[in-house]
Amino acid sequence: MTHDVLANGARIPAIGFGTYGMEREDTLRMIPAALEGGFRHIDTAQIYRNELEVGECTVLSGISRSELFITTKVWVANYPERRFAASVDESLKSFRTDYIDLLLLHWPHDGVPLADQIGLLNDTVKVGKVRHIGVSNFNRQLAAMQTLARPNSRIVNPPGLAPAWDV
């Protein structure tokens, strides 16, 4: 699987292997099979509670880190500034890597102003922990608002399979 898409400067493998709902045993069985089958994009999230297993599998795979594309999502409880950076550091530790390819805000959440959320994403890029940033599960209106909140950000908004959200 070598087809890539370009999005705001990011070269992303077009098909990613999602880990939503995978328990430890399933993750340890499925990620190696996916990598062996040619997947190079692994999609997970802090709330999925399987970042540690994803990291274990990618390291043990023997595939060069530069050939893998890891996407994870910051959970809404970690949007406050006092928790954001620490949650990203925990993800990095779980993945056993020094950078995340794509870091997303998992869901819209009004507990922290959107401009602050985007600012925290940008901070992770500035310090080299993350290569690309974006949002997940944002409808078109919210995705447009995030651009206004931080106009110099290079944001990715991956398409979802829930057209009813896209109002």
Short mmCIF file of C-alpha atoms in Angstrom, two decimals:
data_model
loop_
_atom_site.label_atom_id
_atom_site.label_comp_id
_atom_site.label_asym_id
_atom_site.label_seq_id
_atom_site.Cartn_x
_atom_site.Cartn_y
_atom_site.Cartn_z
CA MET A 1 0.00 0.00 0.00
CA THR A 2 2.01 2.89 -1.27
CA HIS A 3 -0.70 5.39 -2.23
CA ASP A 4 -0.30 8.66 -0.40
CA VAL A 5 -2.41 11.79 -0.18
CA LEU A 6 -1.09 15.29 0.37
CA ALA A 7 -2.82 17.51 2.91
CA ASN A 8 -1.31 20.84 3.94
CA GLY A 9 2.21 19.58 3.40
CA ALA A 10 1.67 16.18 4.97
CA ARG A 11 2.25 13.06 2.88
CA ILE A 12 -0.17 10.61 4.45
CA PRO A 13 -0.70 6.97 3.47
CA ALA A 14 -4.19 7.02 1.94
CA ILE A 15 -5.48 4.06 3.93
CA GLY A 16 -4.84 3.87 7.63
CA PHE A 17 -5.40 0.99 10.01
CA GLY A 18 -7.74 2.10 12.81
CA THR A 19 -7.52 0.76 16.33
CA TYR A 20 -10.81 1.97 17.82
CA GLY A 21 -12.28 -0.58 20.19
CA MET A 22 -9.28 -2.92 20.15
CA GLU A 23 -8.41 -4.56 23.43
CA ARG A 24 -4.78 -5.43 24.21
CA GLU A 25 -4.82 -8.97 22.81
CA ASP A 26 -6.53 -7.89 19.60
CA THR A 27 -4.14 -4.98 19.13
CA LEU A 28 -1.10 -7.19 19.64
CA ARG A 29 -2.48 -9.62 17.06
CA MET A 30 -3.91 -7.18 14.49
CA ILE A 31 -1.24 -4.47 14.25
CA PRO A 32 1.53 -6.91 13.24
CA ALA A 33 -0.84 -8.47 10.67
CA ALA A 34 -1.75 -5.03 9.31
CA LEU A 35 1.90 -4.02 9.04
CA GLU A 36 2.76 -7.32 7.38
CA GLY A 37 -0.13 -6.72 4.97
CA GLY A 38 1.37 -3.40 3.92
CA PHE A 39 -0.34 -0.84 6.12
CA ARG A 40 2.02 1.96 7.17
CA HIS A 41 -0.51 4.36 8.67
CA ILE A 42 -1.77 3.46 12.14
CA ASP A 43 -4.59 5.52 13.62
CA THR A 44 -5.24 5.49 17.34
CA ALA A 45 -6.25 7.87 20.14
CA GLN A 46 -5.55 8.50 23.79
CA ILE A 47 -9.10 7.47 24.71
CA TYR A 48 -8.72 4.13 22.89
CA ARG A 49 -6.20 3.11 25.56
CA ASN A 50 -4.06 1.10 23.15
CA GLU A 51 -1.22 3.50 22.31
CA LEU A 52 1.19 1.37 24.35
CA GLU A 53 0.34 -1.73 22.30
CA VAL A 54 0.60 0.23 19.03
CA GLY A 55 4.06 1.38 20.09
CA GLU A 56 5.09 -2.13 21.08
CA CYS A 57 3.96 -3.56 17.75
CA THR A 58 5.53 -0.87 15.58
CA VAL A 59 8.89 -1.16 17.35
CA LEU A 60 8.89 -4.97 17.20
CA SER A 61 7.90 -4.91 13.52
CA GLY A 62 11.41 -3.91 12.50
CA ILE A 63 9.93 -1.37 10.07
CA SER A 64 11.88 1.88 10.07
CA ARG A 65 10.07 4.63 11.96
CA SER A 66 10.44 6.87 8.92
CA GLU A 67 8.30 4.42 6.92
CA LEU A 68 5.45 4.54 9.43
CA PHE A 69 2.81 7.24 9.86
CA ILE A 70 1.28 7.38 13.33
CA THR A 71 -1.86 9.38 13.99
CA THR A 72 -3.24 9.87 17.46
CA LYS A 73 -5.85 12.11 18.99
CA VAL A 74 -5.77 14.16 22.19
CA TRP A 75 -8.80 13.41 24.32
CA VAL A 76 -11.03 16.34 25.38
CA ALA A 77 -10.13 15.96 29.07
CA ASN A 78 -6.55 16.82 28.07
CA TYR A 79 -7.39 20.04 26.20
CA PRO A 80 -6.64 22.33 29.17
CA GLU A 81 -3.13 23.75 28.94
CA ARG A 82 -2.04 22.15 32.23
CA ARG A 83 -2.74 18.67 30.80
CA PHE A 84 -2.16 18.96 27.06
CA ALA A 85 1.65 18.73 26.80
CA ALA A 86 1.84 15.99 29.44
CA SER A 87 -0.73 13.91 27.54
CA VAL A 88 1.30 14.27 24.32
CA ASP A 89 4.45 13.26 26.19
CA GLU A 90 2.64 10.18 27.52
CA SER A 91 1.58 9.27 23.97
CA LEU A 92 5.17 9.64 22.76
CA LYS A 93 6.38 7.42 25.59
CA SER A 94 3.74 4.80 24.74
CA PHE A 95 4.70 4.86 21.05
CA ARG A 96 8.41 4.65 21.94
CA THR A 97 9.17 7.42 19.49
CA ASP A 98 10.26 11.05 19.61
CA TYR A 99 7.58 12.36 17.24
CA ILE A 100 3.98 11.83 16.20
CA ASP A 101 3.20 12.23 12.52
CA LEU A 102 -0.32 13.60 12.94
CA LEU A 103 -1.85 14.86 16.19
CA LEU A 104 -5.55 15.63 16.18
CA LEU A 105 -8.03 17.18 18.58
CA HIS A 106 -10.39 14.23 18.98
CA TRP A 107 -13.73 16.01 19.31
CA PRO A 108 -14.98 19.58 19.41
CA HIS A 109 -15.16 20.74 23.02
CA ASP A 110 -16.06 24.17 24.29
CA GLY A 111 -14.40 23.77 27.71
CA VAL A 112 -11.26 25.40 26.29
CA PRO A 113 -11.43 28.14 23.64
CA LEU A 114 -10.75 26.74 20.18
CA ALA A 115 -7.93 29.26 19.58
CA ASP A 116 -6.19 27.95 22.72
CA GLN A 117 -6.61 24.34 21.60
CA ILE A 118 -5.08 25.14 18.21
CA GLY A 119 -2.32 27.10 19.93
CA LEU A 120 -1.43 24.06 22.03
CA LEU A 121 -1.32 21.91 18.89
CA ASN A 122 1.00 24.46 17.28
CA ASP A 123 3.23 24.38 20.35
CA THR A 124 3.76 20.62 19.90
CA VAL A 125 4.95 21.27 16.34
CA LYS A 126 7.25 24.11 17.42
CA VAL A 127 9.08 21.87 19.91
CA GLY A 128 9.39 19.02 17.39
CA LYS A 129 7.10 16.49 19.06
CA VAL A 130 4.57 16.53 16.22
CA ARG A 131 4.92 16.95 12.47
CA HIS A 132 1.34 17.72 11.47
CA ILE A 133 -1.77 18.79 13.38
CA GLY A 134 -5.48 18.72 12.81
CA VAL A 135 -8.97 18.13 14.09
CA SER A 136 -11.19 15.08 14.12
CA ASN A 137 -14.97 14.84 14.13
CA PHE A 138 -15.34 18.56 13.41
CA ASN A 139 -18.10 19.54 11.03
CA ARG A 140 -17.35 22.01 8.23
CA GLN A 141 -18.39 25.03 10.28
CA LEU A 142 -16.11 24.17 13.19
CA ALA A 143 -13.26 23.27 10.85
CA ALA A 144 -13.57 26.71 9.26
CA MET A 145 -13.62 28.35 12.71
CA GLN A 146 -10.37 26.65 13.70
CA THR A 147 -8.68 28.21 10.67
CA LEU A 148 -9.89 31.64 11.78
CA ALA A 149 -8.73 30.91 15.33
CA ARG A 150 -5.12 30.37 14.19
CA PRO A 151 -4.79 31.42 10.53
CA ASN A 152 -1.14 30.33 10.17
CA SER A 153 -1.78 26.77 11.32
CA ARG A 154 -1.48 23.91 8.86
CA ILE A 155 -4.51 21.94 9.92
CA VAL A 156 -5.77 18.63 8.58
CA ASN A 157 -9.41 17.60 9.04
CA PRO A 158 -9.64 13.92 8.04
CA PRO A 159 -12.94 12.96 6.45
CA GLY A 160 -15.26 10.92 8.60
CA LEU A 161 -17.93 8.43 7.72
CA ALA A 162 -20.72 10.30 9.45
CA PRO A 163 -22.35 12.62 6.89
CA ALA A 164 -25.03 13.68 9.37
CA TRP A 165 -22.34 15.54 11.35
CA ASP A 166 -21.31 17.62 8.36
CA VAL A 167 -23.93 20.37 8.58
#
